[in-house]
Short mmCIF file of C-alpha atoms and ligand atoms in Angstrom, two decimals:
data_model
loop_
_atom_site.label_atom_id
_atom_site.label_comp_id
_atom_site.label_asym_id
_atom_site.label_seq_id
_atom_site.Cartn_x
_atom_site.Cartn_y
_atom_site.Cartn_z
CA MET D 1202 16.75 5.29 5.12
CA ARG D 1203 13.31 3.67 4.87
CA PRO D 1204 12.00 1.25 1.92
CA THR D 1205 9.76 2.22 -0.29
CA ILE D 1206 7.10 -0.33 -0.26
CA ILE D 1207 4.72 -0.69 -3.56
CA ALA D 1208 1.56 -2.61 -3.17
CA GLY D 1209 -1.02 -3.63 -5.54
CA ASN D 1210 -4.84 -4.36 -3.63
CA TRP D 1211 -6.17 -6.51 -6.68
CA LYS D 1212 -9.63 -6.34 -4.92
CA MET D 1213 -12.24 -8.77 -6.22
CA PHE D 1214 -10.26 -8.97 -9.81
CA LYS D 1215 -8.61 -11.71 -11.53
CA ASP D 1216 -9.69 -15.41 -11.10
CA ALA D 1217 -7.07 -18.28 -10.81
CA HIS D 1218 -6.25 -18.33 -14.75
CA GLU D 1219 -6.12 -14.60 -14.99
CA THR D 1220 -3.61 -14.67 -11.82
CA SER D 1221 -1.47 -17.14 -13.90
CA ALA D 1222 -1.36 -15.21 -16.78
CA PHE D 1223 -0.99 -11.51 -14.99
CA ILE D 1224 1.98 -13.02 -12.68
CA ALA D 1225 3.55 -14.41 -16.00
CA SER D 1226 3.87 -11.10 -17.63
CA PHE D 1227 4.33 -8.90 -14.62
CA THR D 1228 7.55 -10.71 -13.46
CA LYS D 1229 8.99 -11.01 -16.98
CA ALA D 1230 8.54 -7.07 -17.09
CA LEU D 1231 10.44 -6.42 -13.70
CA THR D 1232 13.89 -6.97 -15.42
CA PHE D 1233 15.43 -3.41 -13.38
CA GLU D 1234 17.07 -2.95 -10.16
CA LEU D 1235 14.36 -2.21 -7.80
CA LYS D 1236 17.17 -0.75 -5.25
CA ASN D 1237 15.58 0.50 -2.48
CA VAL D 1238 11.73 -0.72 -3.30
CA LYS D 1239 10.16 -3.60 -2.17
CA VAL D 1240 6.97 -5.24 -4.30
CA VAL D 1241 4.06 -6.63 -2.98
CA VAL D 1242 1.09 -8.35 -4.52
CA CYS D 1243 -2.32 -8.67 -2.89
CA PRO D 1244 -4.63 -11.00 -4.86
CA PRO D 1245 -7.66 -12.30 -4.17
CA PHE D 1246 -7.90 -15.50 -1.34
CA THR D 1247 -8.46 -17.61 -4.43
CA SER D 1248 -5.62 -16.76 -6.11
CA LEU D 1249 -2.64 -16.79 -3.55
CA ALA D 1250 -1.73 -20.41 -3.86
CA VAL D 1251 -1.85 -20.09 -7.72
CA ALA D 1252 0.51 -16.93 -7.11
CA GLN D 1253 3.01 -18.28 -4.62
CA PRO D 1254 5.15 -20.58 -6.56
CA LEU D 1255 4.77 -18.28 -9.67
CA LEU D 1256 6.44 -15.31 -7.36
CA ALA D 1257 9.22 -18.14 -6.07
CA GLY D 1258 12.65 -16.65 -6.72
CA THR D 1259 11.21 -13.21 -7.83
CA PRO D 1260 11.39 -10.16 -5.80
CA VAL D 1261 7.91 -9.80 -5.49
CA ALA D 1262 6.03 -10.41 -1.83
CA LEU D 1263 2.79 -12.01 -1.76
CA GLY D 1264 -0.14 -10.09 0.34
CA ALA D 1265 -3.61 -10.97 1.16
CA GLN D 1266 -6.28 -8.62 1.43
CA ASN D 1267 -7.97 -9.15 4.66
CA MET D 1268 -7.56 -12.14 7.52
CA SER D 1269 -9.50 -13.19 10.26
CA PRO D 1270 -8.74 -11.77 13.88
CA GLU D 1271 -9.02 -15.38 15.06
CA ASP D 1272 -6.29 -18.37 14.82
CA GLU D 1273 -9.27 -21.03 13.73
CA GLY D 1274 -12.53 -22.22 14.76
CA ALA D 1275 -16.22 -22.04 13.59
CA PHE D 1276 -16.01 -18.87 11.44
CA THR D 1277 -17.60 -19.55 8.11
CA GLY D 1278 -16.23 -17.80 5.23
CA GLU D 1279 -12.98 -16.56 7.19
CA ILE D 1280 -9.37 -17.14 6.71
CA ALA D 1281 -6.92 -17.24 9.30
CA PRO D 1282 -3.18 -15.85 9.68
CA LYS D 1283 -1.97 -19.48 9.61
CA MET D 1284 -3.67 -20.25 6.51
CA LEU D 1285 -2.17 -17.24 4.64
CA LYS D 1286 1.59 -17.90 5.89
CA SER D 1287 0.76 -21.57 4.36
CA VAL D 1288 0.69 -20.35 1.34
CA GLY D 1289 3.51 -17.81 1.16
CA CYS D 1290 1.84 -14.46 2.36
CA THR D 1291 4.18 -12.13 3.91
CA TYR D 1292 1.72 -9.02 4.29
CA VAL D 1293 -2.02 -8.90 4.76
CA ILE D 1294 -3.79 -5.57 3.97
CA ILE D 1295 -5.93 -4.51 7.25
CA GLY D 1296 -8.98 -2.11 7.78
CA HIS D 1297 -9.44 -0.78 3.95
CA SER D 1298 -12.12 1.80 3.37
CA GLU D 1299 -13.99 -0.97 1.47
CA ARG D 1300 -13.73 -3.54 4.52
CA ARG D 1301 -15.04 -0.38 7.08
CA GLN D 1302 -17.37 0.82 4.87
CA TYR D 1303 -19.39 -2.20 3.40
CA PHE D 1304 -18.31 -4.92 5.86
CA GLY D 1305 -18.75 -3.07 9.26
CA GLU D 1306 -14.95 -2.95 10.28
CA THR D 1307 -14.55 -0.75 12.83
CA ASN D 1308 -11.39 0.58 14.24
CA ASP D 1309 -11.42 -1.59 17.51
CA GLY D 1310 -11.51 -4.59 14.84
CA VAL D 1311 -8.84 -3.58 12.80
CA ASN D 1312 -6.84 -3.12 15.81
CA ARG D 1313 -7.26 -6.94 16.77
CA LYS D 1314 -6.45 -7.95 13.39
CA VAL D 1315 -3.28 -5.45 13.30
CA ARG D 1316 -1.98 -7.46 16.76
CA LYS D 1317 -2.85 -10.69 15.58
CA ALA D 1318 -1.27 -10.15 12.04
CA LEU D 1319 1.96 -9.41 14.14
CA ALA D 1320 1.89 -12.38 16.42
CA SER D 1321 1.27 -14.71 13.71
CA GLY D 1322 4.49 -13.24 11.91
CA LEU D 1323 2.52 -11.09 8.93
CA LEU D 1324 3.35 -7.82 8.26
CA PRO D 1325 -0.08 -5.56 8.25
CA ILE D 1326 -0.60 -3.09 6.11
CA ALA D 1327 -3.08 -0.86 7.81
CA CYS D 1328 -5.54 1.66 6.01
CA VAL D 1329 -6.40 4.74 7.14
CA GLY D 1330 -7.98 7.61 5.81
CA GLU D 1331 -11.23 10.13 6.12
CA THR D 1332 -13.81 10.29 3.90
CA LEU D 1333 -14.92 13.69 1.40
CA GLU D 1334 -17.49 14.81 3.89
CA GLU D 1335 -14.70 14.86 6.86
CA ARG D 1336 -12.43 16.34 4.68
CA GLU D 1337 -14.78 19.26 3.91
CA LYS D 1338 -16.02 19.88 7.65
CA GLY D 1339 -12.05 20.28 8.35
CA VAL D 1340 -11.61 17.37 10.72
CA THR D 1341 -9.39 14.74 8.50
CA ASP D 1342 -6.58 14.94 11.05
CA SER D 1343 -8.85 14.39 13.99
CA VAL D 1344 -10.31 11.38 12.07
CA VAL D 1345 -6.83 9.81 10.76
CA SER D 1346 -5.06 10.51 14.15
CA THR D 1347 -8.33 8.69 16.04
CA GLN D 1348 -7.44 5.74 13.36
CA VAL D 1349 -3.60 5.48 13.61
CA LYS D 1350 -4.19 5.73 17.72
CA ALA D 1351 -6.58 2.71 17.80
CA LEU D 1352 -4.54 0.49 15.16
CA PHE D 1353 -1.49 1.04 17.37
CA LYS D 1354 -3.21 0.12 20.68
CA ASP D 1355 -1.65 -2.15 22.84
CA VAL D 1356 1.14 -2.63 20.14
CA PRO D 1357 4.65 -2.36 21.42
CA GLU D 1358 7.30 -0.24 20.13
CA GLN D 1359 9.28 -2.94 18.88
CA ASP D 1360 6.67 -4.21 16.94
CA ALA D 1361 5.57 -1.02 15.43
CA THR D 1362 8.02 -0.42 12.59
CA ARG D 1363 6.47 -4.22 11.33
CA VAL D 1364 3.07 -2.06 10.72
CA VAL D 1365 2.71 -0.57 7.24
CA ILE D 1366 0.63 2.32 7.24
CA ALA D 1367 -1.55 3.05 4.16
CA TYR D 1368 -2.92 6.64 4.81
CA GLU D 1369 -5.59 6.15 1.78
CA PRO D 1370 -8.69 9.28 1.73
CA VAL D 1371 -11.70 7.57 0.76
CA TRP D 1372 -12.66 10.09 -1.82
CA ALA D 1373 -9.79 9.45 -3.85
CA ILE D 1374 -9.86 5.56 -3.88
CA GLY D 1375 -11.09 4.30 -7.33
CA THR D 1376 -12.75 7.87 -8.01
CA GLY D 1377 -9.72 9.07 -10.64
CA LYS D 1378 -9.38 12.22 -7.96
CA THR D 1379 -6.16 12.14 -6.13
CA ALA D 1380 -4.95 14.10 -3.11
CA THR D 1381 -2.34 16.70 -4.34
CA PRO D 1382 1.30 15.97 -3.01
CA GLU D 1383 0.98 18.78 -0.58
CA GLN D 1384 -2.31 17.29 0.69
CA ALA D 1385 -1.03 13.78 1.50
CA GLN D 1386 2.28 14.84 2.22
CA ALA D 1387 0.54 17.14 5.06
CA VAL D 1388 -1.21 13.84 6.24
CA HIS D 1389 1.55 12.04 6.39
CA ALA D 1390 3.93 14.57 8.46
CA MET D 1391 0.92 14.52 10.86
CA ILE D 1392 0.88 10.90 11.29
CA ARG D 1393 4.63 10.81 11.69
CA GLY D 1394 4.25 13.26 14.29
CA LEU D 1395 1.77 11.20 16.12
CA VAL D 1396 3.60 7.94 15.84
CA THR D 1397 6.63 9.71 17.54
CA SER D 1398 4.47 10.99 20.45
CA LEU D 1399 3.03 7.12 20.59
CA TYR D 1400 6.43 5.74 20.82
CA SER D 1401 9.67 7.63 19.58
CA SER D 1402 11.16 9.70 16.97
CA GLU D 1403 13.46 6.74 16.15
CA THR D 1404 10.43 4.44 15.45
CA ALA D 1405 8.51 7.17 13.50
CA GLY D 1406 11.48 7.75 11.30
CA ARG D 1407 11.66 3.71 10.44
CA ILE D 1408 7.91 3.35 9.76
CA VAL D 1409 6.36 3.03 6.26
CA ILE D 1410 3.55 5.27 5.53
CA GLN D 1411 2.08 4.71 1.88
CA TYR D 1412 -0.06 6.78 0.35
CA GLY D 1413 -3.40 5.10 -1.76
CA GLY D 1414 -5.92 6.61 -3.47
CA SER D 1415 -5.88 6.71 -7.61
CA VAL D 1416 -2.17 6.67 -7.58
CA LYS D 1417 -1.27 6.03 -11.32
CA PRO D 1418 1.76 6.16 -13.59
CA GLU D 1419 1.13 9.90 -14.30
CA ASN D 1420 1.08 11.33 -10.57
CA ALA D 1421 3.32 8.61 -8.85
CA VAL D 1422 6.84 10.57 -9.14
CA GLU D 1423 5.23 13.42 -7.63
CA LEU D 1424 3.60 11.83 -4.74
CA LEU D 1425 6.52 9.41 -4.27
CA GLY D 1426 9.01 12.38 -3.84
CA GLN D 1427 7.34 13.80 -0.86
CA PRO D 1428 9.34 13.26 2.43
CA ASP D 1429 7.06 11.09 4.29
CA ILE D 1430 5.27 9.24 1.41
CA ASP D 1431 7.15 6.34 1.39
CA GLY D 1432 4.93 4.32 -0.64
CA ALA D 1433 2.04 3.57 -2.93
CA LEU D 1434 -1.17 1.11 -1.92
CA VAL D 1435 -2.59 0.95 -5.92
CA GLY D 1436 -5.71 -0.29 -6.65
CA GLY D 1437 -7.21 -0.18 -10.39
CA ALA D 1438 -3.77 0.62 -11.83
CA CYS D 1439 -1.99 -2.27 -10.21
CA LEU D 1440 -4.29 -4.56 -12.68
CA LYS D 1441 -2.01 -3.62 -15.68
CA VAL D 1442 1.53 -4.43 -16.07
CA GLU D 1443 1.64 -1.35 -18.63
CA SER D 1444 0.63 0.76 -15.35
CA PHE D 1445 1.83 -0.99 -12.58
CA ILE D 1446 5.30 -0.97 -13.76
CA PRO D 1447 6.04 2.62 -14.40
CA ILE D 1448 4.63 3.16 -10.40
CA ILE D 1449 7.05 0.76 -9.19
CA ARG D 1450 9.95 3.00 -11.25
CA ALA D 1451 8.71 5.86 -9.89
CA GLY D 1452 9.44 4.54 -6.14
CA ILE D 1453 13.16 3.91 -7.48
CA ALA D 1454 15.40 6.58 -5.62
CA PRO D 1455 17.69 8.41 -8.59
C1 PEP V 677 -7.17 0.90 -2.77
O1 PEP V 677 -7.80 -0.11 -3.45
O2 PEP V 677 -6.64 0.50 -1.83
C2 PEP V 677 -7.17 1.76 -4.04
C3 PEP V 677 -6.37 2.92 -3.90
O3 PEP V 677 -7.64 1.63 -5.18
P1 PEP V 677 -7.35 3.05 -6.42
O4 PEP V 677 -5.84 3.11 -6.70
O5 PEP V 677 -7.95 2.19 -7.35
O6 PEP V 677 -7.75 4.13 -6.19
#
């Protein structure tokens, strides 16, 4: 059975002090058995080293929101995979739509980062998703397929299941508009079919595909109940313990 992965993308929120306070109350509230659910928090770079000791001994894994595709060098402002590992990161978000939209990340660049993350022992959460204009034009499947094919380029089958795919329709991110469970399920099933054609049905059956886009306690149960939705990448609602905890609970299979 595939695990359910619930990841919180803090984006550019919470300084080091706020991180300590949040992690303390969040881990205190995680009193229930997580069963099949893996929980990940992805704070800003400056909070990773603060979060690491606070998460030690808890079931919560640490992730970053971006990384350089280079190992080291004269790349001012960049953070290398090895640096993320040195502060306890297991996961790294790659190709979030905000990075594609505001920082010019391309499908090729996302593929480089995915391959570098895998080679460095990090688990990439690779984001794909269509804009509102693309959905309205009826090209969702072709846009998302192009992104998925690109991110897996030159990734060998034995590594493919270490990639977590996050399907995040751009029009649903931070807008309060959620894809209906049926809309999300349709794209997730299409992605799983594509992974079958790229690799095999065995690999497609093992790969985790998260949904992201205004996931909240009110819609999480229905979204996570869809057969091909294996978790959530949560933005706004992960910033408060009161809203993140019920989303995690929604991922626990009965
Ligand atoms: C995200 O940042 O990946 C995201 C899905 O944000 P939100 O939940 O706020 O829409």
